[in-house]
Coordinates of C-alpha atoms and ligand atoms in Angstrom, one line a residue:
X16 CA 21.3 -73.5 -39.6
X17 CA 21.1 -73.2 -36.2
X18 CA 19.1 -70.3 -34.6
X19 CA 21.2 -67.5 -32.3
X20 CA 21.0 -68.2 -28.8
X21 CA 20.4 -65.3 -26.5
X22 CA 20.6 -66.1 -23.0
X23 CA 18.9 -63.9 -20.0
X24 CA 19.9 -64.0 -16.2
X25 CA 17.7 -63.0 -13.7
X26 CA 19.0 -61.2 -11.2
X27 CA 16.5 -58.7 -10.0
X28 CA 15.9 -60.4 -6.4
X29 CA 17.3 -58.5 -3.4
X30 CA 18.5 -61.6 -1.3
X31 CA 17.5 -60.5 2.2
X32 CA 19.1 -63.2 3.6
X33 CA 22.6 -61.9 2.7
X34 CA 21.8 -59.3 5.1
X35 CA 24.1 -57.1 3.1
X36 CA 23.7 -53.6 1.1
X37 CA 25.7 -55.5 -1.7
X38 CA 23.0 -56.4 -4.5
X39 CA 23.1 -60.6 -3.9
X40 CA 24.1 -61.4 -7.1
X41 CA 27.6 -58.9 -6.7
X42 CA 29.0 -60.9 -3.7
X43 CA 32.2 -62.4 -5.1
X44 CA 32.8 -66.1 -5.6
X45 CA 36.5 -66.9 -6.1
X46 CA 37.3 -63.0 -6.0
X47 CA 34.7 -62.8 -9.0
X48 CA 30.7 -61.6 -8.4
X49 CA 28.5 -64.4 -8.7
X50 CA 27.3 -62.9 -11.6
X51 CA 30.3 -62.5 -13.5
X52 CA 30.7 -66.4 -13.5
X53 CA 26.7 -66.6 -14.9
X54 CA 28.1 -64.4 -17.3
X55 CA 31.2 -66.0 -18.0
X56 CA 29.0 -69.6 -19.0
X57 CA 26.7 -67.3 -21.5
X58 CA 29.5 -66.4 -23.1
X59 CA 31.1 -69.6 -23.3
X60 CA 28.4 -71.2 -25.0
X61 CA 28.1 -68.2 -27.3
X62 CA 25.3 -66.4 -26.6
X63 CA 24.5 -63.6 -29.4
X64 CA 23.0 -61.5 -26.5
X65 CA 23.0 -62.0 -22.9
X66 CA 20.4 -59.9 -21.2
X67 CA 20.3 -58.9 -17.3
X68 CA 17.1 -58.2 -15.7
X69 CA 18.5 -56.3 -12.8
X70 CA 16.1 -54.7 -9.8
X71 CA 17.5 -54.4 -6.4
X72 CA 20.5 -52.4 -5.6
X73 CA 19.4 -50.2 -8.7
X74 CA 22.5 -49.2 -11.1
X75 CA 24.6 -51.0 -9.0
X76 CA 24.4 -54.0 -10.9
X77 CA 25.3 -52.8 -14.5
X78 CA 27.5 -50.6 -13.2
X79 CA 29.6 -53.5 -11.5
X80 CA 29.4 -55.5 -14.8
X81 CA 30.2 -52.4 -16.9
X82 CA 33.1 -53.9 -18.9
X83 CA 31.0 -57.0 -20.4
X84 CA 29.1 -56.7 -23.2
X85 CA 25.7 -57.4 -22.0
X86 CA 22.1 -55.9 -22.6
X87 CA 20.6 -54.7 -19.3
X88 CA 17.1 -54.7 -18.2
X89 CA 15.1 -53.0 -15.1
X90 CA 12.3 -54.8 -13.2
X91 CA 11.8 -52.3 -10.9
X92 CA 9.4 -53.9 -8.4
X93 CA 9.7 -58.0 -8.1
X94 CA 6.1 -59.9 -8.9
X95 CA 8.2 -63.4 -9.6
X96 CA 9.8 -65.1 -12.4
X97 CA 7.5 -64.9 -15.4
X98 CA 7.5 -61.0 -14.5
X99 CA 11.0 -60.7 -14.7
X100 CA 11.4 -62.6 -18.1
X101 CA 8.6 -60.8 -19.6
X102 CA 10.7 -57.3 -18.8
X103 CA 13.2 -58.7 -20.6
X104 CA 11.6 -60.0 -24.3
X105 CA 10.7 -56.7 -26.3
X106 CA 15.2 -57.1 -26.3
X107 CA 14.8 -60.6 -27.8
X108 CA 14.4 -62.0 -31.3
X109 CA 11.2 -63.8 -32.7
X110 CA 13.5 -66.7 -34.1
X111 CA 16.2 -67.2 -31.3
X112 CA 16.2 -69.5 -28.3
X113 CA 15.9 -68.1 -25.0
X114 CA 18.1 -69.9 -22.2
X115 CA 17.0 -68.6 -19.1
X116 CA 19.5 -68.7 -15.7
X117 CA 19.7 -66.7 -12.7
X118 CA 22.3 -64.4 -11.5
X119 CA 22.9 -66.4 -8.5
X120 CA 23.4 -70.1 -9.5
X121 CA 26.9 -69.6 -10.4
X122 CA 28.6 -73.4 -10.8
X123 CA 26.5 -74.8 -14.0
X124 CA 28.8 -76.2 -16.3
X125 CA 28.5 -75.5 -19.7
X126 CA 28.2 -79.5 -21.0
X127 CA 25.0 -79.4 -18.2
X128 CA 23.5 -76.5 -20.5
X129 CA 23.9 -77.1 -24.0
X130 CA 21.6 -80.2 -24.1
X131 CA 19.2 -77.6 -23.1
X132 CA 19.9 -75.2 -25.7
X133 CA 19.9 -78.3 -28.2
X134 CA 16.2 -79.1 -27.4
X135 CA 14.9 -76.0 -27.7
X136 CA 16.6 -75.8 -31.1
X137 CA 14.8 -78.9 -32.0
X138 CA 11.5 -77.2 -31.1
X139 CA 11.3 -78.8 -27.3
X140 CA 11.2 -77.3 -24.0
X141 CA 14.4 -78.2 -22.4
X142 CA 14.1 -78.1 -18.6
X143 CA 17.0 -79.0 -16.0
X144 CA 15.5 -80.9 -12.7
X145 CA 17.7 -82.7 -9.8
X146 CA 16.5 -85.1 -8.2
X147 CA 16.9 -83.9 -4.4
X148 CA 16.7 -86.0 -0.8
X149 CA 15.2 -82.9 0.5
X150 CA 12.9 -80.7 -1.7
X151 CA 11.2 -78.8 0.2
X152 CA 11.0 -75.3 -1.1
X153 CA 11.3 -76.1 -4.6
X154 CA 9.5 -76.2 -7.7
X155 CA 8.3 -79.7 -8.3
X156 CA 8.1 -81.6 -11.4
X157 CA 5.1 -83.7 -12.4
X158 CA 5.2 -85.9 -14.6
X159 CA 1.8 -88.1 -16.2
X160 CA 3.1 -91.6 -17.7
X161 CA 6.6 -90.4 -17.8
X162 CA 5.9 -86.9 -19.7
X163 CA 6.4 -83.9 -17.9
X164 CA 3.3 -82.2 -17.4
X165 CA 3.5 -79.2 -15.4
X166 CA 5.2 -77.8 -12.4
X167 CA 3.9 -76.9 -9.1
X168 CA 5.5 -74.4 -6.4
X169 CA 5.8 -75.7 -3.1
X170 CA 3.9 -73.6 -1.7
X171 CA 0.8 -74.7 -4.2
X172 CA 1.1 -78.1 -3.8
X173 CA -0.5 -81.1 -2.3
X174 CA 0.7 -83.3 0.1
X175 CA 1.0 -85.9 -2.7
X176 CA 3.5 -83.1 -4.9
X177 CA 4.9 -82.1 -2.2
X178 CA 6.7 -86.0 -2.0
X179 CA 8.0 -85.4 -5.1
X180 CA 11.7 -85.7 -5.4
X181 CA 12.2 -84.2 -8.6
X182 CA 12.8 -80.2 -8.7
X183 CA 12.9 -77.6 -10.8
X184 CA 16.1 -75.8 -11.2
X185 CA 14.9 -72.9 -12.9
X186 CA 16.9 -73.5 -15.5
X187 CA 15.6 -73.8 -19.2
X188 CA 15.8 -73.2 -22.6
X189 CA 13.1 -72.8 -25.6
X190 CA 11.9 -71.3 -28.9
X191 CA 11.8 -67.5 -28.2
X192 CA 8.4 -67.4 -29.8
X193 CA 7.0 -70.0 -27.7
X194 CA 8.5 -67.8 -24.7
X195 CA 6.8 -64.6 -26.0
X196 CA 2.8 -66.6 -26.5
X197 CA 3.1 -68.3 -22.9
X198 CA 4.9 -65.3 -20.9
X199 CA 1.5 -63.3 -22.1
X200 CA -0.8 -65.6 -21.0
X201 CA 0.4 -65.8 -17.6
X202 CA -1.3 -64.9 -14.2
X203 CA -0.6 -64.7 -10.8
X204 CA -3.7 -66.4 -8.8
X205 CA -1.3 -68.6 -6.8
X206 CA -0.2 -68.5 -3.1
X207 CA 2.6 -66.0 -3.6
X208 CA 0.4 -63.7 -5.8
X209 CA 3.4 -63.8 -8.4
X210 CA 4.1 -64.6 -12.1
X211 CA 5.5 -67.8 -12.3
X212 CA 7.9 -68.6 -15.0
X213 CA 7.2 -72.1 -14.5
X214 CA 3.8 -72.0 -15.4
X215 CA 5.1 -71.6 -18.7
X216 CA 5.6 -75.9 -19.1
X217 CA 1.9 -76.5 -18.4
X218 CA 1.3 -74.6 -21.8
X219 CA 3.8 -76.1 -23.7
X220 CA 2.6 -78.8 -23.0
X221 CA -1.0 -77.7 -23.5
X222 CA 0.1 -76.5 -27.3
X223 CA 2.1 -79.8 -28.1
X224 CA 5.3 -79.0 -27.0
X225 CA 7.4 -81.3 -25.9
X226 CA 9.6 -81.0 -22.8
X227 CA 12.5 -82.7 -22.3
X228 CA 14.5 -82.6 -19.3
X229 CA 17.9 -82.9 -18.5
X230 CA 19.7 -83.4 -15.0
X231 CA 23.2 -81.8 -14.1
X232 CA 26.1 -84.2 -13.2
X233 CA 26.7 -83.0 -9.9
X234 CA 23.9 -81.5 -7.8
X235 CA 26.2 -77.9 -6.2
X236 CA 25.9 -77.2 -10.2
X237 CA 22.1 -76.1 -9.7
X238 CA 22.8 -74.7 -6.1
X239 CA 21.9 -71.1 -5.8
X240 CA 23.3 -68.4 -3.3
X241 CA 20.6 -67.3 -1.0
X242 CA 22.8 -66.7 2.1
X243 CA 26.2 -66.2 3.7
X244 CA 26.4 -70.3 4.5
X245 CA 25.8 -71.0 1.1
X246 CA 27.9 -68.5 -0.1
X247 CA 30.9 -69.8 1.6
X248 CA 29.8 -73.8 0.6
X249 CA 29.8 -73.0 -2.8
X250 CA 33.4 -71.1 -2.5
X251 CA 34.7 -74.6 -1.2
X252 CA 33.2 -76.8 -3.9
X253 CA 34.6 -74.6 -6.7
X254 CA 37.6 -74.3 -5.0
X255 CA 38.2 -77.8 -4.8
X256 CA 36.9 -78.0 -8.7
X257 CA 40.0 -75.9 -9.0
X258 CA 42.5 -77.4 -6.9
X259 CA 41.5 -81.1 -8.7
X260 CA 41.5 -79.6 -12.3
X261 CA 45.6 -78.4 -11.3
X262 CA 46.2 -82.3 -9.4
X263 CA 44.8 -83.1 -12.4
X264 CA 47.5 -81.4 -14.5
X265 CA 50.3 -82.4 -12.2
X266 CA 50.2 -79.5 -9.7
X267 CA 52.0 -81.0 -6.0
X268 CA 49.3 -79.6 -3.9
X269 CA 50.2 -80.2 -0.3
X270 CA 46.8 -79.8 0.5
X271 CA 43.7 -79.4 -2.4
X272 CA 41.7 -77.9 0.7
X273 CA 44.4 -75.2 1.4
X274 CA 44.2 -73.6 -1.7
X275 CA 42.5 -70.5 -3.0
X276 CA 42.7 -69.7 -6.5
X277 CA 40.7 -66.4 -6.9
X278 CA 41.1 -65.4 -10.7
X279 CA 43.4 -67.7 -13.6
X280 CA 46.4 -69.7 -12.2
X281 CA 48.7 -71.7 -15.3
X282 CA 51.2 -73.5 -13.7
X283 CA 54.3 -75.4 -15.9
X284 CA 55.4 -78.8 -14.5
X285 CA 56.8 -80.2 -11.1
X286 CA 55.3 -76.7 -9.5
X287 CA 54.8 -77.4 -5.9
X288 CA 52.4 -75.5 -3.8
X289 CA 52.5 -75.5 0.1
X290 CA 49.5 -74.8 2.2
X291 CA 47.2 -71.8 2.3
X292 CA 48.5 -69.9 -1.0
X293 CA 46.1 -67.1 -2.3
X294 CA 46.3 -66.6 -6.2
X295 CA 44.9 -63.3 -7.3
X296 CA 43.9 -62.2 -10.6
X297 CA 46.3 -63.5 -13.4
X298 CA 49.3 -66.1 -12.0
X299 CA 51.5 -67.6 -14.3
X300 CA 54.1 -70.5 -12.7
X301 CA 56.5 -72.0 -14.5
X302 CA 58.3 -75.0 -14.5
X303 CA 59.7 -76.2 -11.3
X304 CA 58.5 -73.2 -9.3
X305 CA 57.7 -74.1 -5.2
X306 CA 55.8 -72.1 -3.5
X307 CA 56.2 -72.0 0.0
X308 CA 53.2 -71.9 2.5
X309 CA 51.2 -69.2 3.4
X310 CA 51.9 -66.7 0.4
X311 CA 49.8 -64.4 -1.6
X312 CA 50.4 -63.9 -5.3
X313 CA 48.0 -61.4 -7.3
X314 CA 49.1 -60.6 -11.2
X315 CA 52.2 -62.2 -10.9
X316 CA 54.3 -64.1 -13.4
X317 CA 57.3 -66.3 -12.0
X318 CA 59.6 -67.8 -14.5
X319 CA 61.3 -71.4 -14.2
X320 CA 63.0 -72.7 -10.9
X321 CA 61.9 -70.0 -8.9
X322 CA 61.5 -70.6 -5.3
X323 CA 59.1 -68.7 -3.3
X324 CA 59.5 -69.2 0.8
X325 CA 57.0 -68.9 3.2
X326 CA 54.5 -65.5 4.2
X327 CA 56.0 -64.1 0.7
X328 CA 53.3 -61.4 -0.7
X329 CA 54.1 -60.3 -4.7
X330 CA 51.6 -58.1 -6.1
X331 CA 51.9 -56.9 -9.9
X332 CA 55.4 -58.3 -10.2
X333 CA 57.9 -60.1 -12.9
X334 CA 59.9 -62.9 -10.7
X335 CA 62.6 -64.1 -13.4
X336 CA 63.7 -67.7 -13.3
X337 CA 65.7 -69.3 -10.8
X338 CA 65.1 -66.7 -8.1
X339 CA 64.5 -67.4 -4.2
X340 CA 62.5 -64.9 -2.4
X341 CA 61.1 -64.7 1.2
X342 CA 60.1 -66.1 3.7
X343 CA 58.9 -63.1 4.4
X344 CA 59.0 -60.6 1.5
X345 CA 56.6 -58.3 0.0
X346 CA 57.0 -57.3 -4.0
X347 CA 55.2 -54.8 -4.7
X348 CA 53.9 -53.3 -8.0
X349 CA 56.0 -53.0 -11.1
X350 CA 59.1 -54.7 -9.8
X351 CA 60.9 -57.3 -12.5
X352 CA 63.5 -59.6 -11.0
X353 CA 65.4 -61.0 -13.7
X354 CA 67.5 -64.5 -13.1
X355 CA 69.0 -65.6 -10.1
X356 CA 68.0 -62.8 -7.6
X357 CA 67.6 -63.2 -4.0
X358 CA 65.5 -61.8 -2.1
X359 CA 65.3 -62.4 1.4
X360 CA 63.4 -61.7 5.2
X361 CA 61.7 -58.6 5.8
X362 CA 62.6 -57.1 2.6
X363 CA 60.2 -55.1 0.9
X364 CA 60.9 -54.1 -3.3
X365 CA 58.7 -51.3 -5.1
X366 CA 58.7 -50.2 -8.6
X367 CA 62.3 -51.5 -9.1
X368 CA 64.7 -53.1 -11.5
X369 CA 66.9 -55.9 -10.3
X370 CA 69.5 -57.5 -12.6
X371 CA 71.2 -60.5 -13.0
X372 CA 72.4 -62.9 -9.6
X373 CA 71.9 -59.5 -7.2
X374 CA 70.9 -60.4 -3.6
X375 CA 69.2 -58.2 -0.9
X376 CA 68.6 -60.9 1.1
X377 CA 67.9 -59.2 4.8
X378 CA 65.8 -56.5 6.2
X379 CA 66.1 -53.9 3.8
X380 CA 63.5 -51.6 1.8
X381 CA 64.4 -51.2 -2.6
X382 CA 62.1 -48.8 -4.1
X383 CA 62.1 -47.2 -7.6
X384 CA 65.5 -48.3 -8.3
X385 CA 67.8 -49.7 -11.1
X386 CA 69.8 -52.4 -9.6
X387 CA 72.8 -54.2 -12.3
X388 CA 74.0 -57.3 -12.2
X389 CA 75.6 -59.3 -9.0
X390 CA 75.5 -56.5 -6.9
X391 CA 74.8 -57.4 -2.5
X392 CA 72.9 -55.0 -0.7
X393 CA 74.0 -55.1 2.9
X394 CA 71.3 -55.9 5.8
X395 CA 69.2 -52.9 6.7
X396 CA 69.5 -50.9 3.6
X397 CA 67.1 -48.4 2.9
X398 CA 66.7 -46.4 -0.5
X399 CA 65.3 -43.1 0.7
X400 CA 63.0 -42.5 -2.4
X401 CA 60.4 -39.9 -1.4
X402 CA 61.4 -36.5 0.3
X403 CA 57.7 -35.7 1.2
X404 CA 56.8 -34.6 -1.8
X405 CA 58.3 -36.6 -5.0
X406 CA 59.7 -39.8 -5.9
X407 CA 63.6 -40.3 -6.6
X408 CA 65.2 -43.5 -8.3
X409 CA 68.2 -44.7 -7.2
X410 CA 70.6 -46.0 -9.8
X411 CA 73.5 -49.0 -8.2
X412 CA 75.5 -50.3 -11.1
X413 CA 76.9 -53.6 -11.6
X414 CA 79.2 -55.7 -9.0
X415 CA 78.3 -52.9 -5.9
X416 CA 78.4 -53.7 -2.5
X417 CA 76.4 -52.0 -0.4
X418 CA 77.6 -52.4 3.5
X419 CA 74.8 -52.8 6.3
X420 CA 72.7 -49.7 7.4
X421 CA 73.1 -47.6 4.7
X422 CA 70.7 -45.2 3.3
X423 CA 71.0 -44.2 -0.3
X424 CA 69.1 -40.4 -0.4
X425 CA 67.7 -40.0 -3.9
X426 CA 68.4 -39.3 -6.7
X427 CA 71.4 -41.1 -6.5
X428 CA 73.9 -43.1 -8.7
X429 CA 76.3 -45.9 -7.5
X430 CA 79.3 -46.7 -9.6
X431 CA 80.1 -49.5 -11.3
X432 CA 81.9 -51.8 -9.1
X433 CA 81.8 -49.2 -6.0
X434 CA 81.7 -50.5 -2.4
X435 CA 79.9 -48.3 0.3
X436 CA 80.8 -48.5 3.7
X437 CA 78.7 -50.0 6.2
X438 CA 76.3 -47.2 8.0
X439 CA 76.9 -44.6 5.0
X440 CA 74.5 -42.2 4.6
X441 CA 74.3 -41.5 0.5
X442 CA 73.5 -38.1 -0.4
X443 CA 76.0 -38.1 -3.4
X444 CA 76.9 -40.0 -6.1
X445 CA 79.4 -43.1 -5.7
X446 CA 82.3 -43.2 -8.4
X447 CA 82.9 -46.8 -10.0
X448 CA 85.1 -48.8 -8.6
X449 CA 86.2 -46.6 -5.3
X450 CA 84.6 -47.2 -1.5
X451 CA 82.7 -44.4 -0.5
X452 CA 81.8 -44.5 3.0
X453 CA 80.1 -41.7 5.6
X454 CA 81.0 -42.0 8.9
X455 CA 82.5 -40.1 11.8
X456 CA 85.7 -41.4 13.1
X457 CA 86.3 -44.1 15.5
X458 CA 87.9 -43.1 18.2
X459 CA 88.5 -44.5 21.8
X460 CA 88.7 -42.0 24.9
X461 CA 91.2 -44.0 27.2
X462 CA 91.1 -43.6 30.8
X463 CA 87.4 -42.9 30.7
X464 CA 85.0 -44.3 33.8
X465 CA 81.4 -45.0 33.1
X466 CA 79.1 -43.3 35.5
X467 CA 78.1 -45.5 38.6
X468 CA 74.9 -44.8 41.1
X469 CA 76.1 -43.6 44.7
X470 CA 74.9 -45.6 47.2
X471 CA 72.4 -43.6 49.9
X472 CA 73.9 -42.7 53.0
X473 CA 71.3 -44.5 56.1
Ligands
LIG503 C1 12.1 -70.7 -8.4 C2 11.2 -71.5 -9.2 C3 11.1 -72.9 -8.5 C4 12.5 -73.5 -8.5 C5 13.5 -72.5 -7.7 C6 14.9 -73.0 -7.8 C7 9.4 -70.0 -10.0 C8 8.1 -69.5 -9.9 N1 9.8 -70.9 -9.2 O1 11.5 -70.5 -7.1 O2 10.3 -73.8 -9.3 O3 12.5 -74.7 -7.8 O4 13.4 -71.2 -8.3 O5 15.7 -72.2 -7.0 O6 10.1 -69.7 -11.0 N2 13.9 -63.1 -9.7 C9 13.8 -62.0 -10.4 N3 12.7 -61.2 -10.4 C10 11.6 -61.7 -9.7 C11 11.6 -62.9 -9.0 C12 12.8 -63.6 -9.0 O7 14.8 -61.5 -11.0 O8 10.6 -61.0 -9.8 C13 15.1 -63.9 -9.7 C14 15.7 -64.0 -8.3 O9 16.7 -62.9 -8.2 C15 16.4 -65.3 -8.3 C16 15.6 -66.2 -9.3 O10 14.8 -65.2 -10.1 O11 17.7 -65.3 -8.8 C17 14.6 -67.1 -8.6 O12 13.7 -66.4 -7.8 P1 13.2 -66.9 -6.4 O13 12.3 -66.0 -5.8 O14 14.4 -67.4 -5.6 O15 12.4 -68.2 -6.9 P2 11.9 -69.4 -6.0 O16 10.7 -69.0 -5.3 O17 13.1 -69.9 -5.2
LIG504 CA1 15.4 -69.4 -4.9

């Protein structure tokens, strides 16, 4: 059988060049802390514990990650690598394997690890290197005859390492066991005065173990965060990782750069997507659904043949199918739309109901109402649904027309059928069927001569 795999992040570093408050490792990749996504590959390849060693930024770390299950550990002051595992093994089992990754490499794929975890469950030392144009910085890997024999820090090594191509990633995976014997052994007489996890190959090697190495398929994989630049680099790769993986599944994307998926977006078939559409949290399209450019979706699920215009904003919504919304509106939280609704400029829907093949199609605010089926609210209608201290629904029954310019004052209940006038101010309820209208008389004052400037005399 195979033994449990128990994986532990380093995070502990402070990541001055960040020049943030924010712990390093909590800035947010694709709306998510680069973290979270280390996390999210331990669990995928099924760790039985994941274990944090967390320093800088003190609580703020677990308490950011609160909701996963994970095991966390302090290292209260940084002296390097093999420090911050050691902190972590009195949490660790004698017969696991220990994967070891860092809290702010957050693009590994999961096919790029297991190898690793597959040699140490064979009894090797699996190590992931990239072969890099420019090392400099890094760990590098020598290698006698082919065989890995140790690894040198760049700032320990000769001329002759330093022309090494081949890095260390930091990334490996081995017997827990092994782990515990080396990590104790370790000391810190090197330039940087620290304790180097990577010492840990030399004696591995030294008690016949084998290392086997392992390279990623693309190098951003093994790219860690270490500043705002890099931050954002890394935002565009996965970002396009995303926007291919949709192409890929026969999303139109206008334009794959354009695109910013921040969280899970399923999309049915022949969805099109304009440019520069933000997708927050959890976005289901369906089938045929466009959405036009510039529009920002966040927990939103739009059923199929729905058409979404330009600068449209839905937040915590349920778009129904066959809809057209915007340009220009703004959904707010729990609003359903159910089929054939349209929704048009400058109109803004809270916490409301809308029925069947009902249109508010211009410049008009809906909030915490029930809405029927097939009714037409007039341009410029305004639910009045807060008096300064509560909230009110507004009721409108099926087949009402609302004229233009009306307020409806909650609470208030329109009729089945009812028609209100254009420019009525609701304060009562409408009875089915009738029109109900508030407004003062026309009336026309004949005869009646408009004021005109007199001229100044000189
Ligand atoms: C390390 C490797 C180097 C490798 C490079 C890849 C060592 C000694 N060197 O170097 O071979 O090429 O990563 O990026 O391992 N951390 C802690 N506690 C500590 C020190 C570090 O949690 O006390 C964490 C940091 O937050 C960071 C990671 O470990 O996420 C790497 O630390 P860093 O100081 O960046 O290591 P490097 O010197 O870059
Ligand atoms: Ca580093």
């Amino acid at each position: 059988m195979n033994s449990k795999l128990e994986i532990l992040i380093l995070a502990a570093g402070k990541g001055t060049r960040m020049r943030s408050d924010l712990p390093k490792v909590l800035h947010k990749l694709a709306g998510k802390p680069l973290l979270g996504h280390v996390v999210d590959t331990a669990h995928a390849l099924g760790a039985a514990q994941t274990c944090v060693v967390y320093g800088f930024g003190g609580e703020a770390v677990p308490q950011a990650m609160a909701d996963d299950k994970l095991t966390f550990v302090l290292q209260a002051e940084q002296h390097g690598t093999g420090h911050a595992v050691k902190q972590a093994l009195p949490k660790l089992a004698d017969d696991s394997v220990t994967l070891v990754l860092y809290g702010d490499v957050p693009l590994t794929h999961v096919s790029t690890l297991e190898p690793l975890v597959t040699a140490a469950r064979a009894g090797k030392l699996g190590l992931l290197t990239v072969t890099l144009a420019h090392p400099d910085g890094y760990g590098r890997i020598v290698r006698e005859n082919g065989s890995v024999t140790r690894i040198v820090e760049h700032k320990d090594a000769s001329p002759a390492e330093r022309a090494i191509q081949e890095v260390n990633t930091g990334i490996l995976a081995v017997a827990t066991r092994h782990l515990r014997q080396w990590i104790d052994t370790l000391k810190n007489d090197n330039a940087q005065g620290e304790y180097y996890l990577t010492d840990i190959i030399a004696l591995g090697v030294r008690d016949g173990v084998t290392v086997e190495t392992h390279q990623p398929a693309f190098e951003w994989e093994v790219l860690g965060v270490n500043s705002k630049a890099q931050l954002a680099e890394l935002e565009r790769i996965h970002q396009n990782e995303i926007a291919q993986a949709l192409l890929n599944e026969g999303v139109t994307l206008y334009d794959p750069a354009r695109l910013d998926v921040r969280g899970a977006l399923t999309c049915g078939r022949d969805v099109v997507i304009d440019v520069n559409c933000v997708f927050e949290g959890r976005v289901e399209l369906g089938d045929g659904v466009q959405v036009g450019a510039n529009c920002v979706l966040r927990n939103v699920t739009v059923a199929a043949g729905t058409r979404i215009d330009a600068f449209t904003l839905i937040d915590d919504a349920r778009i129904g199918e066959a809809n057209r919304l915007g340009p220009f509106s703004r959904i707010r939280p729990g609003t359903t739309l159910a089929r054939d609704v349209h929704v048009g400029n400058f109109v803004e829907i809270k916490n409301s109901q809308i029925d069947d093949g009902s249109k508010v199609n211009h410049l008009s605010y809906v909030g915490d109402t029930t809405m029927g089926k097939r009714v037409n609210i007039g341009a410029g209608t305004i639910t009045c649904n807060y008096d300064g201290a509560y909230k009110h629904r507004t009721i409108i029954e099926d087949e009402v027309f609302v004229g233009s310019d009306t307020q409806l004052i909650a609470p208030v209940t329109v009729g089945k059928g009812a028609t209100l006038g254009a420019g009525t101010t609701l304060s009562k309820d409408a009875p089915a069927g009738e029109l109900t209208l508030s407004r003062a008389k026309q009336l026309t004052v004949s005869g009646w001569v408009r004021p005109v400037k007199q001229k100044k005399e000189n």
